[in-house]
């Protein structure tokens, strides 16, 4: 018997629904555009479209927001914030002919904050630069049970945490008065801390016997250019 809870496909369906709502609101806005006031929107909220094509290393369930600090200035400065979380469980009690059961759980969390400032201004868009400081945490937990002539219980625990600093260059294009699309590239520096804990225990006798054990920790620094850091569809208000 097999159970899947909160799959990645469900994540995509939620994101697709959000973009559909944006298109509907955009259509309504275009019909009543003549009634829109000259007020400059200061708040902005949206989603990253990279999650739809599995090109985003960050959690699929994410919200991105910006707050404009100086709406009357020629070049705007905004605060940035992104919050994301994702989790699902895969429970399978009939994995294969060897009667191996597998419980697989994944949870991840991400938060970043930053600032951006316009560099070049055009009629319907602008080029901006900025920086984000983020924290990411991911946990994978696997539990195995099997019958290979002896009973075996396996446990595999993986945890990754990292701090990341991203210098950003982006372009945002206005779609009417309240909608926008933004494409960003970044130069990132990431400090990563990974921990792996794996063991297999024989339960053939009353006394559990550890027959395999692995415990490793890896710390590393990584730097690189990300051509598509975020592709954002957002609503301004």
mmCIF file of C-alpha atoms in Angstrom:
data_model
loop_
_atom_site.group_PDB
_atom_site.id
_atom_site.type_symbol
_atom_site.label_atom_id
_atom_site.label_comp_id
_atom_site.label_asym_id
_atom_site.label_seq_id
_atom_site.Cartn_x
_atom_site.Cartn_y
_atom_site.Cartn_z
ATOM 1 C CA UNK A 1 0.000 0.000 0.000
ATOM 2 C CA UNK A 2 1.334 3.403 -0.947
ATOM 3 C CA UNK A 3 0.597 6.909 0.302
ATOM 4 C CA UNK A 4 1.913 10.247 -0.953
ATOM 5 C CA UNK A 5 1.263 13.410 1.057
ATOM 6 C CA UNK A 6 1.736 16.920 -0.397
ATOM 7 C CA UNK A 7 3.556 15.960 -3.605
ATOM 8 C CA UNK A 8 5.626 18.290 -5.777
ATOM 9 C CA UNK A 9 2.883 18.120 -8.443
ATOM 10 C CA UNK A 10 0.452 19.601 -5.931
ATOM 11 C CA UNK A 11 2.931 22.411 -5.369
ATOM 12 C CA UNK A 12 2.916 23.170 -9.093
ATOM 13 C CA UNK A 13 -0.895 23.151 -9.225
ATOM 14 C CA UNK A 14 -1.069 25.720 -6.441
ATOM 15 C CA UNK A 15 1.420 27.950 -8.250
ATOM 16 C CA UNK A 16 -0.470 27.569 -11.546
ATOM 17 C CA UNK A 17 -3.684 28.592 -9.773
ATOM 18 C CA UNK A 18 -1.959 31.715 -8.449
ATOM 19 C CA UNK A 19 -0.820 32.736 -11.925
ATOM 20 C CA UNK A 20 -4.329 32.125 -13.270
ATOM 21 C CA UNK A 21 -5.724 34.462 -10.609
ATOM 22 C CA UNK A 22 -3.152 37.089 -11.627
ATOM 23 C CA UNK A 23 -4.274 36.831 -15.279
ATOM 24 C CA UNK A 24 -7.929 37.217 -14.292
ATOM 25 C CA UNK A 25 -7.167 40.256 -12.154
ATOM 26 C CA UNK A 26 -5.062 41.715 -14.944
ATOM 27 C CA UNK A 27 -7.959 41.326 -17.376
ATOM 28 C CA UNK A 28 -10.324 43.055 -14.962
ATOM 29 C CA UNK A 29 -7.813 45.839 -14.443
ATOM 30 C CA UNK A 30 -7.448 46.447 -18.182
ATOM 31 C CA UNK A 31 -11.211 46.821 -18.549
ATOM 32 C CA UNK A 32 -11.351 49.500 -15.860
ATOM 33 C CA UNK A 33 -7.956 51.068 -16.496
ATOM 34 C CA UNK A 34 -9.434 54.502 -17.163
ATOM 35 C CA UNK A 35 -10.654 54.657 -13.583
ATOM 36 C CA UNK A 36 -7.247 53.956 -12.042
ATOM 37 C CA UNK A 37 -5.832 56.831 -9.994
ATOM 38 C CA UNK A 38 -2.324 58.247 -10.218
ATOM 39 C CA UNK A 39 -1.316 56.753 -6.879
ATOM 40 C CA UNK A 40 2.015 54.892 -7.046
ATOM 41 C CA UNK A 41 1.762 51.365 -5.565
ATOM 42 C CA UNK A 42 4.229 50.855 -2.702
ATOM 43 C CA UNK A 43 3.620 47.189 -1.887
ATOM 44 C CA UNK A 44 4.287 44.253 -4.201
ATOM 45 C CA UNK A 45 3.729 40.504 -3.734
ATOM 46 C CA UNK A 46 4.331 37.619 -6.122
ATOM 47 C CA UNK A 47 5.621 34.127 -6.902
ATOM 48 C CA UNK A 48 8.693 32.746 -8.646
ATOM 49 C CA UNK A 49 7.777 31.121 -11.994
ATOM 50 C CA UNK A 50 10.949 28.963 -11.943
ATOM 51 C CA UNK A 51 9.138 26.581 -9.580
ATOM 52 C CA UNK A 52 6.823 25.568 -12.436
ATOM 53 C CA UNK A 53 9.696 24.048 -14.425
ATOM 54 C CA UNK A 54 11.713 22.656 -11.487
ATOM 55 C CA UNK A 55 14.551 25.130 -12.087
ATOM 56 C CA UNK A 56 14.367 26.693 -8.649
ATOM 57 C CA UNK A 57 16.607 25.303 -5.923
ATOM 58 C CA UNK A 58 14.492 27.082 -3.291
ATOM 59 C CA UNK A 59 11.193 25.753 -1.832
ATOM 60 C CA UNK A 60 8.303 25.753 -4.330
ATOM 61 C CA UNK A 61 5.889 27.205 -1.770
ATOM 62 C CA UNK A 62 7.359 30.707 -1.667
ATOM 63 C CA UNK A 63 6.053 34.251 -1.485
ATOM 64 C CA UNK A 64 8.139 37.246 -2.538
ATOM 65 C CA UNK A 65 7.419 40.800 -1.439
ATOM 66 C CA UNK A 66 8.800 44.297 -1.969
ATOM 67 C CA UNK A 67 8.082 47.580 -0.203
ATOM 68 C CA UNK A 68 8.977 50.865 -1.907
ATOM 69 C CA UNK A 69 10.650 53.331 0.475
ATOM 70 C CA UNK A 70 10.583 56.485 -1.704
ATOM 71 C CA UNK A 71 7.658 56.412 -4.190
ATOM 72 C CA UNK A 72 8.121 60.079 -5.208
ATOM 73 C CA UNK A 73 11.861 59.843 -5.935
ATOM 74 C CA UNK A 74 13.135 59.599 -9.535
ATOM 75 C CA UNK A 75 14.915 56.319 -8.745
ATOM 76 C CA UNK A 76 13.040 54.005 -6.375
ATOM 77 C CA UNK A 77 14.545 52.040 -3.481
ATOM 78 C CA UNK A 78 12.730 48.974 -2.140
ATOM 79 C CA UNK A 79 13.076 46.462 0.678
ATOM 80 C CA UNK A 80 12.842 42.787 -0.354
ATOM 81 C CA UNK A 81 11.606 39.713 1.504
ATOM 82 C CA UNK A 82 11.087 36.080 0.500
ATOM 83 C CA UNK A 83 9.579 33.318 2.667
ATOM 84 C CA UNK A 84 9.286 29.704 1.569
ATOM 85 C CA UNK A 85 8.531 26.274 2.978
ATOM 86 C CA UNK A 86 7.922 22.845 1.479
ATOM 87 C CA UNK A 87 7.273 19.393 2.881
ATOM 88 C CA UNK A 88 5.942 16.039 1.787
ATOM 89 C CA UNK A 89 5.902 12.426 2.939
ATOM 90 C CA UNK A 90 6.097 9.210 0.917
ATOM 91 C CA UNK A 91 4.916 6.087 2.732
ATOM 92 C CA UNK A 92 5.262 2.716 0.961
ATOM 93 C CA UNK A 93 4.706 -0.613 2.735
ATOM 94 C CA UNK A 94 5.200 -2.789 -0.387
ATOM 95 C CA UNK A 95 8.290 -1.365 -2.041
ATOM 96 C CA UNK A 96 9.397 -4.434 -4.058
ATOM 97 C CA UNK A 97 9.546 -8.241 -4.072
ATOM 98 C CA UNK A 98 11.964 -8.242 -1.146
ATOM 99 C CA UNK A 99 9.224 -6.752 1.027
ATOM 100 C CA UNK A 100 11.132 -3.580 1.713
ATOM 101 C CA UNK A 101 9.137 -0.761 3.259
ATOM 102 C CA UNK A 102 10.153 2.852 2.846
ATOM 103 C CA UNK A 103 9.091 5.977 4.724
ATOM 104 C CA UNK A 104 10.487 9.132 3.142
ATOM 105 C CA UNK A 105 9.942 12.641 4.512
ATOM 106 C CA UNK A 106 11.305 15.943 3.210
ATOM 107 C CA UNK A 107 11.013 19.372 4.791
ATOM 108 C CA UNK A 108 12.667 22.625 3.781
ATOM 109 C CA UNK A 109 12.507 26.266 4.849
ATOM 110 C CA UNK A 110 13.934 29.448 3.356
ATOM 111 C CA UNK A 111 13.930 33.122 4.311
ATOM 112 C CA UNK A 112 15.800 36.017 2.739
ATOM 113 C CA UNK A 113 15.790 39.785 3.123
ATOM 114 C CA UNK A 114 17.469 42.493 1.117
ATOM 115 C CA UNK A 115 17.340 45.859 -0.607
ATOM 116 C CA UNK A 116 17.322 47.064 -4.211
ATOM 117 C CA UNK A 117 17.655 50.404 -6.035
ATOM 118 C CA UNK A 118 16.787 51.420 -9.581
ATOM 119 C CA UNK A 119 19.740 51.979 -11.884
ATOM 120 C CA UNK A 120 18.109 52.796 -15.237
ATOM 121 C CA UNK A 121 14.504 53.883 -15.860
ATOM 122 C CA UNK A 122 12.468 53.312 -19.019
ATOM 123 C CA UNK A 123 8.881 54.059 -20.022
ATOM 124 C CA UNK A 124 7.447 50.735 -18.796
ATOM 125 C CA UNK A 125 10.309 49.243 -16.842
ATOM 126 C CA UNK A 126 13.577 49.696 -14.992
ATOM 127 C CA UNK A 127 16.927 48.024 -14.384
ATOM 128 C CA UNK A 128 17.864 47.661 -10.718
ATOM 129 C CA UNK A 129 20.620 46.259 -8.529
ATOM 130 C CA UNK A 130 20.608 45.061 -4.956
ATOM 131 C CA UNK A 131 21.499 42.307 -2.494
ATOM 132 C CA UNK A 132 19.815 39.502 -0.540
ATOM 133 C CA UNK A 133 20.937 37.689 2.607
ATOM 134 C CA UNK A 134 19.229 34.316 3.023
ATOM 135 C CA UNK A 135 19.007 31.256 5.268
ATOM 136 C CA UNK A 136 18.053 27.805 3.943
ATOM 137 C CA UNK A 137 17.389 24.557 5.844
ATOM 138 C CA UNK A 138 16.484 21.153 4.399
ATOM 139 C CA UNK A 139 15.910 17.828 6.169
ATOM 140 C CA UNK A 140 15.494 14.398 4.509
ATOM 141 C CA UNK A 141 14.509 11.395 6.629
ATOM 142 C CA UNK A 142 14.306 7.820 5.280
ATOM 143 C CA UNK A 143 13.313 4.730 7.247
ATOM 144 C CA UNK A 144 13.656 1.249 5.709
ATOM 145 C CA UNK A 145 12.327 -2.110 6.875
ATOM 146 C CA UNK A 146 13.133 -5.356 5.064
ATOM 147 C CA UNK A 147 13.190 -9.154 5.129
ATOM 148 C CA UNK A 148 16.260 -10.684 3.458
ATOM 149 C CA UNK A 149 16.508 -13.814 5.612
ATOM 150 C CA UNK A 150 17.081 -11.501 8.563
ATOM 151 C CA UNK A 151 15.104 -8.479 9.678
ATOM 152 C CA UNK A 152 16.726 -5.142 8.915
ATOM 153 C CA UNK A 153 15.742 -1.646 9.953
ATOM 154 C CA UNK A 154 17.481 1.213 8.178
ATOM 155 C CA UNK A 155 17.670 4.855 9.128
ATOM 156 C CA UNK A 156 19.027 7.610 6.870
ATOM 157 C CA UNK A 157 19.056 11.209 8.113
ATOM 158 C CA UNK A 158 20.314 14.126 6.008
ATOM 159 C CA UNK A 159 20.315 17.760 7.056
ATOM 160 C CA UNK A 160 21.586 20.767 5.137
ATOM 161 C CA UNK A 161 21.734 24.361 6.288
ATOM 162 C CA UNK A 162 23.304 27.234 4.444
ATOM 163 C CA UNK A 163 23.719 30.966 4.547
ATOM 164 C CA UNK A 164 23.784 32.744 1.207
ATOM 165 C CA UNK A 165 24.629 36.249 0.063
ATOM 166 C CA UNK A 166 23.428 37.265 -3.403
ATOM 167 C CA UNK A 167 24.318 40.361 -5.364
ATOM 168 C CA UNK A 168 21.434 41.009 -7.771
ATOM 169 C CA UNK A 169 20.937 42.627 -11.167
ATOM 170 C CA UNK A 170 17.360 42.645 -12.448
ATOM 171 C CA UNK A 171 14.839 44.099 -14.841
ATOM 172 C CA UNK A 172 11.176 44.707 -14.037
ATOM 173 C CA UNK A 173 8.490 45.445 -16.622
ATOM 174 C CA UNK A 174 5.117 46.947 -15.726
ATOM 175 C CA UNK A 175 1.948 45.293 -17.017
ATOM 176 C CA UNK A 176 -0.600 48.050 -16.534
ATOM 177 C CA UNK A 177 -0.636 49.918 -13.235
ATOM 178 C CA UNK A 178 -0.715 47.005 -10.786
ATOM 179 C CA UNK A 179 1.118 44.054 -12.349
ATOM 180 C CA UNK A 180 4.765 43.414 -13.143
ATOM 181 C CA UNK A 181 7.183 40.751 -14.297
ATOM 182 C CA UNK A 182 10.776 40.770 -13.048
ATOM 183 C CA UNK A 183 13.791 38.766 -14.232
ATOM 184 C CA UNK A 184 16.851 38.638 -11.974
ATOM 185 C CA UNK A 185 20.405 37.299 -12.185
ATOM 186 C CA UNK A 186 22.749 36.984 -9.229
ATOM 187 C CA UNK A 187 26.285 36.396 -8.063
ATOM 188 C CA UNK A 188 25.977 34.164 -4.980
ATOM 189 C CA UNK A 189 28.314 33.134 -2.195
ATOM 190 C CA UNK A 190 27.018 30.227 -0.093
ATOM 191 C CA UNK A 191 28.291 28.710 3.143
ATOM 192 C CA UNK A 192 26.900 25.157 3.389
ATOM 193 C CA UNK A 193 26.815 22.745 6.340
ATOM 194 C CA UNK A 194 25.702 19.171 5.505
ATOM 195 C CA UNK A 195 25.297 16.259 7.891
ATOM 196 C CA UNK A 196 24.653 12.621 6.927
ATOM 197 C CA UNK A 197 23.744 9.923 9.488
ATOM 198 C CA UNK A 198 23.057 6.413 8.150
ATOM 199 C CA UNK A 199 22.790 3.089 9.972
ATOM 200 C CA UNK A 200 21.246 -0.359 9.423
ATOM 201 C CA UNK A 201 20.228 -2.437 12.410
ATOM 202 C CA UNK A 202 19.586 -6.188 12.460
ATOM 203 C CA UNK A 203 16.588 -7.186 14.584
ATOM 204 C CA UNK A 204 16.896 -10.925 13.930
ATOM 205 C CA UNK A 205 17.802 -11.501 17.575
ATOM 206 C CA UNK A 206 16.403 -9.821 20.632
ATOM 207 C CA UNK A 207 19.496 -7.656 20.827
ATOM 208 C CA UNK A 208 19.764 -5.104 18.016
ATOM 209 C CA UNK A 209 23.049 -5.292 16.152
ATOM 210 C CA UNK A 210 24.302 -2.377 14.098
ATOM 211 C CA UNK A 211 25.649 -3.866 10.857
ATOM 212 C CA UNK A 212 26.423 -0.629 9.014
ATOM 213 C CA UNK A 213 27.056 2.917 10.197
ATOM 214 C CA UNK A 214 28.041 6.162 8.548
ATOM 215 C CA UNK A 215 28.230 9.630 10.048
ATOM 216 C CA UNK A 216 29.734 12.475 8.044
ATOM 217 C CA UNK A 217 29.769 16.263 8.145
ATOM 218 C CA UNK A 218 30.740 18.486 5.228
ATOM 219 C CA UNK A 219 31.314 22.242 5.411
ATOM 220 C CA UNK A 220 32.004 24.221 2.268
ATOM 221 C CA UNK A 221 32.021 27.637 0.594
ATOM 222 C CA UNK A 222 30.600 27.991 -2.918
ATOM 223 C CA UNK A 223 30.430 30.933 -5.298
ATOM 224 C CA UNK A 224 28.933 31.296 -8.736
ATOM 225 C CA UNK A 225 26.731 33.202 -11.143
ATOM 226 C CA UNK A 226 23.043 32.264 -11.393
ATOM 227 C CA UNK A 227 21.659 33.594 -14.708
ATOM 228 C CA UNK A 228 18.039 33.083 -13.600
ATOM 229 C CA UNK A 229 17.930 33.814 -9.885
ATOM 230 C CA UNK A 230 14.211 34.657 -9.889
ATOM 231 C CA UNK A 231 11.500 35.138 -12.519
ATOM 232 C CA UNK A 232 8.732 36.931 -10.653
ATOM 233 C CA UNK A 233 5.106 37.589 -11.492
ATOM 234 C CA UNK A 234 3.769 40.092 -8.972
ATOM 235 C CA UNK A 235 0.829 42.283 -8.036
ATOM 236 C CA UNK A 236 1.340 45.873 -6.842
ATOM 237 C CA UNK A 237 -0.962 47.701 -4.466
#
